[in-house]
Tab-separated table of C-alpha atoms in Angstrom:
chain	number	residue	atom	x	y	z
A	194	GLU	CA	16.936	-2.920	-22.458
A	195	VAL	CA	15.638	-4.652	-19.348
A	196	GLN	CA	12.255	-6.075	-20.243
A	197	LEU	CA	9.573	-8.472	-19.034
A	198	VAL	CA	7.048	-9.640	-21.650
A	199	GLN	CA	4.004	-11.530	-20.450
A	200	SER	CA	1.699	-13.977	-22.206
A	201	GLY	CA	-1.036	-16.436	-21.387
A	202	GLY	CA	-4.021	-14.545	-19.988
A	203	GLY	CA	-7.629	-15.028	-21.031
A	204	LEU	CA	-11.109	-16.206	-20.105
A	205	VAL	CA	-11.473	-19.373	-18.020
A	206	GLN	CA	-14.410	-21.012	-16.292
A	207	PRO	CA	-14.598	-21.302	-12.506
A	208	GLY	CA	-12.622	-24.330	-11.379
A	209	GLY	CA	-10.433	-24.162	-14.469
A	210	SER	CA	-6.701	-23.708	-14.909
A	211	LEU	CA	-4.452	-21.256	-16.707
A	212	ARG	CA	-0.710	-20.677	-16.985
A	213	LEU	CA	0.895	-17.270	-17.269
A	214	SER	CA	4.388	-16.744	-18.650
A	215	CYS	CA	6.839	-13.879	-18.241
A	216	ALA	CA	9.850	-13.776	-20.583
A	217	ALA	CA	12.833	-11.790	-19.348
A	218	SER	CA	15.493	-10.101	-21.459
A	219	GLY	CA	18.262	-7.550	-21.042
A	220	PHE	CA	19.504	-8.808	-17.673
A	221	SER	CA	20.816	-11.895	-15.924
A	222	PHE	CA	17.491	-13.523	-15.077
A	223	SER	CA	18.948	-16.191	-12.817
A	224	ASN	CA	20.361	-13.573	-10.420
A	225	TYR	CA	17.007	-12.112	-9.381
A	226	TRP	CA	14.031	-13.078	-7.286
A	227	MET	CA	10.795	-12.766	-9.220
A	228	HIS	CA	7.244	-11.989	-8.124
A	229	TRP	CA	3.657	-12.027	-9.325
A	230	VAL	CA	1.341	-9.181	-8.310
A	231	ARG	CA	-2.329	-8.847	-9.257
A	232	GLN	CA	-4.747	-5.976	-9.581
A	233	VAL	CA	-8.504	-6.158	-9.841
A	234	PRO	CA	-9.469	-3.536	-12.457
A	235	GLY	CA	-9.938	-0.195	-10.711
A	236	LYS	CA	-8.460	-1.477	-7.455
A	237	GLY	CA	-5.039	-1.644	-5.789
A	238	LEU	CA	-1.997	-3.875	-6.081
A	239	VAL	CA	-1.841	-7.190	-4.233
A	240	TRP	CA	1.252	-9.380	-4.001
A	241	VAL	CA	0.613	-12.999	-5.042
A	242	ALA	CA	3.814	-15.063	-5.071
A	243	ARG	CA	7.619	-14.979	-4.963
A	244	ILE	CA	10.368	-17.303	-6.138
A	245	ASP	CA	14.064	-17.179	-5.321
A	246	THR	CA	16.882	-17.267	-7.856
A	247	ASP	CA	17.156	-21.069	-8.108
A	248	GLY	CA	13.464	-21.823	-7.791
A	249	ASP	CA	14.028	-23.629	-4.486
A	250	ILE	CA	12.104	-21.218	-2.261
A	251	THR	CA	8.585	-20.101	-3.092
A	252	THR	CA	6.155	-18.055	-1.021
A	253	TYR	CA	2.473	-17.357	-1.602
A	254	ALA	CA	-0.266	-15.078	-0.408
A	255	ASP	CA	-2.777	-16.944	1.728
A	256	SER	CA	-5.498	-16.291	-0.850
A	257	VAL	CA	-3.766	-18.421	-3.498
A	258	LYS	CA	-1.810	-20.933	-1.416
A	259	GLY	CA	-2.430	-24.491	-2.570
A	260	ARG	CA	-3.991	-23.359	-5.856
A	261	PHE	CA	-1.239	-21.344	-7.586
A	262	THR	CA	2.332	-22.441	-8.328
A	263	ILE	CA	5.151	-20.079	-9.206
A	264	SER	CA	8.110	-21.553	-11.087
A	265	ARG	CA	10.963	-20.508	-13.328
A	266	ASP	CA	13.165	-21.879	-16.083
A	267	ASN	CA	16.491	-20.057	-15.887
A	268	ALA	CA	17.683	-21.684	-19.117
A	269	LYS	CA	14.719	-20.100	-20.916
A	270	ASN	CA	14.750	-16.848	-18.900
A	271	THR	CA	11.084	-17.368	-18.167
A	272	LEU	CA	8.868	-17.109	-15.086
A	273	TYR	CA	5.562	-18.955	-14.798
A	274	LEU	CA	2.403	-18.847	-12.728
A	275	GLN	CA	0.272	-21.984	-12.887
A	276	MET	CA	-3.209	-21.220	-11.619
A	277	THR	CA	-5.677	-23.993	-10.775
A	278	SER	CA	-9.097	-24.176	-9.122
A	279	LEU	CA	-9.715	-20.650	-10.312
A	280	ARG	CA	-12.450	-18.589	-8.695
A	281	ALA	CA	-14.325	-15.470	-9.759
A	282	GLU	CA	-12.344	-13.489	-7.200
A	283	ASP	CA	-9.113	-14.379	-9.027
A	284	THR	CA	-10.225	-12.146	-11.900
A	285	ALA	CA	-7.509	-9.508	-12.217
A	286	VAL	CA	-4.604	-8.211	-14.232
A	287	TYR	CA	-1.528	-10.194	-13.254
A	288	TYR	CA	1.910	-8.579	-13.381
A	289	CYS	CA	5.330	-10.192	-13.097
A	290	ALA	CA	8.097	-8.126	-11.540
A	291	ARG	CA	11.804	-8.419	-10.894
A	292	SER	CA	13.224	-7.658	-7.479
A	293	ARG	CA	16.342	-7.428	-5.427
A	294	SER	CA	14.419	-5.298	-2.964
A	295	SER	CA	11.816	-3.089	-4.617
A	296	PHE	CA	10.016	-4.267	-7.763
A	297	ASP	CA	11.542	-3.068	-11.019
A	298	PRO	CA	10.677	-3.492	-13.803
A	299	TRP	CA	7.169	-4.879	-14.218
A	300	GLY	CA	5.685	-6.814	-17.093
A	301	GLN	CA	2.902	-5.266	-19.134
A	302	GLY	CA	0.199	-7.290	-17.395
A	303	SER	CA	-2.042	-10.228	-18.351
A	304	LEU	CA	-5.795	-10.077	-17.846
A	305	VAL	CA	-7.310	-13.209	-16.332
A	306	THR	CA	-11.090	-13.376	-16.303
A	307	VAL	CA	-12.784	-16.193	-14.405
A	308	SER	CA	-16.401	-16.459	-15.505
A	309	SER	CA	-18.905	-18.987	-16.791
B	46	GLU	CA	1.490	-8.225	8.195
B	47	VAL	CA	2.374	-4.548	7.770
B	48	VAL	CA	-0.680	-2.555	6.675
B	49	LEU	CA	0.000	0.623	4.712
B	50	THR	CA	-2.547	3.442	4.713
B	51	GLN	CA	-2.208	6.174	2.108
B	52	SER	CA	-3.741	9.629	2.256
B	53	PRO	CA	-5.415	11.461	0.756
B	54	GLY	CA	-7.393	9.160	-1.511
B	55	THR	CA	-7.473	11.789	-4.244
B	56	LEU	CA	-5.367	14.931	-4.664
B	57	SER	CA	-6.598	17.659	-7.042
B	58	LEU	CA	-3.970	20.260	-7.857
B	59	SER	CA	-3.068	22.767	-10.546
B	60	PRO	CA	0.067	22.423	-12.699
B	61	GLY	CA	3.102	23.815	-10.893
B	62	GLU	CA	1.694	23.138	-7.440
B	63	ARG	CA	3.367	20.945	-4.835
B	64	ALA	CA	1.881	17.493	-4.189
B	65	THR	CA	2.405	15.769	-0.854
B	66	LEU	CA	1.374	12.099	-0.576
B	67	SER	CA	1.404	10.263	2.734
B	68	CYS	CA	1.945	6.583	3.560
B	69	ARG	CA	1.559	5.371	7.142
B	70	ALA	CA	2.562	1.876	8.251
B	71	SER	CA	0.876	-0.135	10.999
B	72	GLN	CA	4.315	-0.899	12.456
B	73	SER	CA	7.828	0.360	11.952
B	74	VAL	CA	9.229	-0.582	8.527
B	75	THR	CA	12.582	-2.353	8.763
B	76	SER	CA	15.479	-0.260	7.413
B	77	ASN	CA	12.971	2.175	5.866
B	78	TYR	CA	12.411	-0.323	3.075
B	79	VAL	CA	9.601	1.639	1.438
B	80	ALA	CA	9.126	2.082	-2.301
B	81	TRP	CA	6.813	4.311	-4.301
B	82	TYR	CA	5.298	3.398	-7.671
B	83	GLN	CA	3.488	5.437	-10.302
B	84	GLN	CA	0.724	3.827	-12.351
B	85	LYS	CA	-0.814	5.640	-15.287
B	86	PRO	CA	-4.118	4.435	-16.787
B	87	GLY	CA	-3.714	1.219	-18.754
B	88	GLN	CA	-0.057	0.855	-17.810
B	89	ALA	CA	1.988	-1.260	-15.442
B	90	PRO	CA	3.355	0.330	-12.273
B	91	ARG	CA	6.726	2.059	-12.532
B	92	LEU	CA	9.245	2.327	-9.697
B	93	LEU	CA	9.822	5.917	-8.565
B	94	MET	CA	11.567	5.677	-5.194
B	95	TYR	CA	13.180	2.950	-3.101
B	96	GLY	CA	14.672	2.904	0.357
B	97	ALA	CA	12.216	5.699	1.174
B	98	SER	CA	14.335	8.448	-0.392
B	99	SER	CA	16.380	7.131	-3.349
B	100	ARG	CA	15.133	7.952	-6.831
B	101	ALA	CA	15.017	5.142	-9.362
B	102	THR	CA	16.893	5.447	-12.630
B	103	GLY	CA	15.462	8.085	-14.953
B	104	ILE	CA	13.051	9.608	-12.438
B	105	PRO	CA	12.942	13.448	-12.572
B	106	ASP	CA	14.282	15.288	-9.543
B	107	ARG	CA	10.896	16.947	-8.925
B	108	PHE	CA	10.040	13.624	-7.239
B	109	SER	CA	11.422	13.127	-3.739
B	110	GLY	CA	10.771	10.767	-0.869
B	111	SER	CA	11.259	11.054	2.850
B	112	GLY	CA	10.305	9.497	6.142
B	113	SER	CA	11.253	6.805	8.576
B	114	GLY	CA	9.701	4.373	11.004
B	115	THR	CA	5.985	4.410	10.253
B	116	ASP	CA	5.518	7.671	8.329
B	117	PHE	CA	6.649	8.184	4.747
B	118	THR	CA	6.029	10.917	2.189
B	119	LEU	CA	6.305	11.267	-1.575
B	120	THR	CA	6.576	14.868	-2.772
B	121	ILE	CA	6.180	16.181	-6.299
B	122	SER	CA	7.686	19.651	-6.099
B	123	ARG	CA	6.032	21.107	-9.224
B	124	LEU	CA	3.172	19.096	-10.674
B	125	GLU	CA	3.355	18.445	-14.404
B	126	PRO	CA	0.396	17.238	-16.524
B	127	GLU	CA	2.222	13.932	-17.156
B	128	ASP	CA	2.284	13.243	-13.401
B	129	ILE	CA	-1.426	12.416	-13.459
B	130	ALA	CA	-1.529	8.870	-12.114
B	131	VAL	CA	-2.207	6.691	-9.099
B	132	TYR	CA	0.715	6.428	-6.681
B	133	TYR	CA	1.280	3.410	-4.460
B	134	CYS	CA	3.625	2.911	-1.544
B	135	GLN	CA	5.019	-0.542	-0.759
B	136	GLN	CA	6.980	-1.992	2.123
B	137	TYR	CA	9.548	-4.719	1.562
B	138	GLY	CA	11.235	-4.694	4.953
B	139	SER	CA	8.893	-7.088	6.725
B	140	SER	CA	8.086	-9.612	4.046
B	141	PRO	CA	6.508	-11.886	3.159
B	142	PRO	CA	3.981	-10.663	2.490
B	143	TRP	CA	5.061	-7.666	0.455
B	144	THR	CA	2.281	-5.123	1.016
B	145	PHE	CA	1.040	-2.066	-0.832
B	146	GLY	CA	-0.999	0.933	0.194
B	147	GLN	CA	-4.392	1.431	-1.401
B	148	GLY	CA	-3.133	4.258	-3.631
B	149	THR	CA	-3.474	8.017	-4.007
B	150	LYS	CA	-4.925	9.369	-7.228
B	151	VAL	CA	-3.371	12.638	-8.400
B	152	GLU	CA	-5.517	14.658	-10.779
B	153	ILE	CA	-5.356	18.070	-12.392
B	154	LYS	CA	-7.719	20.665	-11.000
């Protein structure tokens, strides 16, 4: 079964850091681009970051550029999102997703709450 | 950036009725690279359609997609109670950034 299992969310103070993980199974992880998408509770979906198959090319939404880093370890079949200088407006559920074109499947989501 | 505008915001229908969801792009979407996702409360989004009109694996044939250029439609031919969800369109033809519509909530009348 193709599956993405996320870990690493939680409560963090403004200015703090947090790392999300997304463990892939059931498919050849190294053959796919991967993305992070976030969703403020009750609101819509917003794309955050993308990484290519080798990890050489990364792209970010303007809102997180310079603060978030997407990376992957193909030997461990795991995607990461390192988040630094967190702000209240980064509070959201973060999803990882596999893509060749459209996004499928998605991880179960990790809630990140930025609050003092 | 391609902006996607979905309408209506909320659709209230009875079981068995036809649901028509619209997604309009601010500019023509390359190769009709539009996807539709279903998100039920407390769950992650699930891919329904890709390439505007191709159903994803395991999606019932009461779901269909159509459109080209700037106007795209998701149709649920006969609404079932389990179809209650928020539906999002996405374009992946002019990316980055990958953009989503704001969603259409489908509820039972």
